[in-house]
């Protein structure tokens, strides 16, 4: 299969074609990162489709457009320290590693974390730090973060994550019920939090102390 052609088509039709993914660096990152390497061999042919895919442990790799939209909301310029909650396949992690200086990523399923670590190492990323645990608590020792992205749906923005945001930092997170959420951006400006709604979305549950119970 010509994965390069499929990837180029994905970017042209699903990202640029929808009209609202305009950040050139984000577009370049999506052209570069081989999404098919983050799914099982039998799903590789579907890796560039306009939908989420299963990645094991009952979890999913998000639709490419949603990954792009969330990434663009972070407004990265390359110098940032980023925290990601929900490593999953590691695809979003790799996109972030293209666009930021350092990426800290937490996943509650050890097997997903390990395979994401293996594949990103194979692809040559050296600016990603992996942790297995409850991401709703953040990663206190490494805080503050210029940007935090949560790739699972929460009942509310976890307070620990808002606390670990640097001044001027942004938290992007789906917030709502277990079944449907709104993609939210929280921006910290001198200890005040400015809130913005982006769109409706559907994510798997964020499970942890400051989110849903298992
Ligand atoms: N960004 C991932 C999306 C994975 S789905 C990708 O592109 O593949 C969301 C992930 O969040 C799942 O892997 C799930 O196990 C994880 N998750 C849920 N609650 C979590 C928590 N409290 N801490 C860390 N990871 C969590």
XYZ file of C-alpha atoms and ligand atoms in Angstrom:
240
model
C 0.000 0.000 0.000
C 1.174 3.518 -0.769
C 0.850 4.935 2.743
C 2.508 8.228 1.751
C -0.205 8.860 -0.843
C -2.958 7.863 1.597
C -1.488 10.223 4.193
C -1.260 13.127 1.765
C -4.864 12.535 0.747
C -5.948 12.408 4.413
C -4.338 15.808 5.025
C -5.798 17.387 1.877
C -9.341 16.086 2.249
C -9.949 15.624 5.983
C -7.805 18.403 7.471
C -7.220 21.221 4.949
C -10.434 20.364 3.073
C -12.644 20.921 6.124
C -11.427 24.516 6.230
C -10.494 25.040 9.857
C -7.066 23.359 10.079
C -4.854 26.216 8.884
C -1.721 26.061 11.106
C 1.057 25.198 8.632
C 3.226 23.467 11.240
C 0.293 21.272 12.290
C -0.331 20.336 8.645
C 3.364 19.489 8.149
C 3.365 17.257 11.231
C 0.369 15.307 9.895
C 2.105 14.874 6.537
C 5.145 13.477 8.333
C 3.933 11.137 11.112
C 3.159 7.603 9.756
C -0.241 6.997 11.362
C -0.393 3.397 10.053
C 2.521 2.469 12.332
C 0.376 3.198 15.405
C -2.339 0.608 14.654
C -2.263 -3.192 14.371
C -1.151 -4.664 11.060
C -4.628 -5.688 10.006
C -5.978 -2.155 10.524
C -3.147 -0.421 8.660
C -5.201 -0.161 5.476
C -7.786 1.868 7.451
C -5.268 4.051 9.281
C -5.874 7.084 7.046
C -9.683 6.849 7.119
C -11.855 9.646 8.488
C -12.756 7.813 11.706
C -11.358 6.503 15.002
C -9.955 2.940 15.169
C -9.603 0.379 17.991
C -6.111 0.099 19.540
C -6.730 -2.628 22.154
C -7.654 -2.503 25.874
C -11.078 -1.148 24.760
C -9.508 2.174 23.662
C -9.379 4.038 20.353
C -7.012 6.170 18.308
C -8.968 9.361 17.608
C -10.125 10.450 14.142
C -7.279 12.360 12.395
C -9.336 15.566 12.188
C -9.986 15.542 15.953
C -6.266 15.028 16.679
C -5.487 17.966 14.366
C -8.134 20.232 15.860
C -7.006 19.564 19.443
C -3.364 20.058 18.475
C -4.109 23.339 16.718
C -5.988 24.567 19.816
C -2.724 24.275 21.799
C -1.084 26.912 19.504
C 2.389 25.387 19.854
C 5.437 27.262 18.529
C 8.139 24.670 19.255
C 9.499 25.821 22.613
C 6.870 24.267 24.874
C 6.809 21.608 27.532
C 3.598 19.676 26.934
C 1.682 17.186 29.079
C -0.569 14.631 27.377
C -3.071 12.513 29.317
C -4.098 9.316 27.481
C -1.066 8.170 25.458
C -3.124 5.425 23.802
C -1.463 4.445 20.518
C 1.103 7.241 20.794
C 0.011 8.870 17.520
C -1.052 12.163 19.110
C 2.123 11.983 21.209
C 4.286 11.821 18.067
C 2.412 14.757 16.512
C 3.077 16.765 19.693
C 6.745 15.723 19.671
C 7.019 17.261 16.178
C 5.580 20.566 17.382
C 6.884 21.085 20.930
C 10.201 20.864 22.758
C 9.332 18.143 25.291
C 6.300 15.890 25.628
C 5.352 14.182 28.908
C 2.640 11.571 28.410
C 0.651 9.481 30.900
C -1.409 6.337 30.170
C -3.259 4.120 32.659
C -2.898 0.914 30.585
C 0.737 -0.335 30.843
C 0.542 -2.348 27.586
C -0.596 0.682 25.557
C 2.110 2.855 27.117
C 4.791 0.264 26.301
C 3.785 -0.170 22.680
C 3.525 3.622 22.201
C 7.012 3.939 23.690
C 8.381 1.231 21.386
C 6.963 2.684 18.207
C 7.939 6.293 18.939
C 11.493 5.086 19.768
C 11.589 3.154 16.492
C 10.532 6.317 14.672
C 13.400 8.189 16.341
C 11.623 10.520 18.786
C 13.869 11.513 21.700
C 11.764 14.212 23.355
C 8.955 12.035 24.776
C 8.760 10.877 28.430
C 6.318 8.077 29.290
C 4.557 7.311 32.556
C 1.976 4.715 33.563
C -0.582 5.974 36.056
C -3.571 8.212 36.722
C -3.164 11.262 34.495
C -5.978 13.174 36.218
C -3.378 13.928 38.912
C -1.006 15.419 36.335
C 2.792 15.086 36.654
C 3.602 17.389 39.545
C 7.436 17.021 39.498
C 7.599 18.133 35.872
C 5.081 20.993 36.150
C 4.296 23.705 35.155
C 3.352 22.851 31.562
C 2.879 25.332 28.731
C 0.181 23.122 27.279
C -1.867 20.163 28.514
C -3.977 17.918 26.279
C -6.393 15.273 27.520
C -7.477 12.712 24.934
C -10.322 11.159 26.967
C -13.623 12.676 28.095
C -13.985 14.091 31.635
C -16.942 15.324 33.722
C -14.958 18.527 34.349
C -11.444 19.929 33.960
C -9.364 18.118 36.647
C -8.166 20.701 39.198
C -4.651 19.199 39.320
C -4.233 19.856 35.604
C -5.378 23.477 35.914
C -2.931 23.906 38.814
C -0.034 22.495 36.767
C -0.641 24.859 33.860
C 1.936 27.637 33.407
C 0.859 31.267 33.184
C -0.356 31.759 29.613
C -0.743 27.972 29.247
C -3.651 26.124 27.666
C -5.540 22.976 28.626
C -7.491 21.235 25.852
C -9.972 18.613 27.078
C -13.329 17.048 26.156
C -15.794 17.809 28.969
C -19.321 16.473 29.360
C -21.228 13.253 30.026
C -19.976 9.706 29.531
C -21.579 9.673 26.077
C -20.961 13.102 24.561
C -18.707 16.025 25.343
C -17.662 19.510 24.261
C -14.083 20.154 23.349
C -12.964 22.881 25.766
C -9.937 25.143 25.914
C -8.963 26.580 29.323
C -6.374 29.336 29.229
C -4.588 30.461 32.396
C -3.922 34.195 32.501
C -2.394 35.418 35.771
C -4.305 32.826 37.854
C -7.583 33.537 36.064
C -9.024 30.834 33.821
C -10.559 31.853 30.494
C -12.834 29.190 28.985
C -13.659 28.534 25.329
C -15.889 25.896 23.706
C -14.700 24.495 20.387
C -17.159 21.820 19.210
C -19.112 18.723 20.167
C -17.142 15.471 20.347
C -17.200 11.878 21.638
C -14.284 10.311 23.503
C -13.667 7.263 25.680
C -13.880 7.960 29.422
C -11.098 9.586 31.410
C -10.916 7.267 34.425
C -9.208 8.438 37.599
C -9.320 10.311 40.882
C -10.368 13.622 39.325
C -12.660 12.170 36.618
C -14.921 9.105 36.136
C -14.829 6.051 38.361
C -13.969 2.778 36.621
N -4.291 10.016 22.022
C -4.636 8.622 21.892
C -6.087 8.423 22.249
C -6.275 7.251 23.114
S -7.923 7.066 23.775
C -4.333 8.131 20.509
O -4.200 8.967 19.594
O -4.210 6.927 20.304
C -7.710 7.734 25.395
C -6.710 7.060 26.277
O -6.813 7.645 27.580
C -6.903 5.565 26.464
O -5.737 4.896 26.081
C -7.171 5.429 27.980
O -6.635 4.240 28.526
C -6.472 6.649 28.525
N -6.904 7.092 29.851
C -8.149 7.142 30.377
N -8.115 7.646 31.623
C -6.809 7.912 31.917
C -6.120 8.441 33.050
N -6.741 8.827 34.170
N -4.781 8.577 32.970
C -4.095 8.205 31.871
N -4.692 7.702 30.766
C -6.033 7.553 30.790
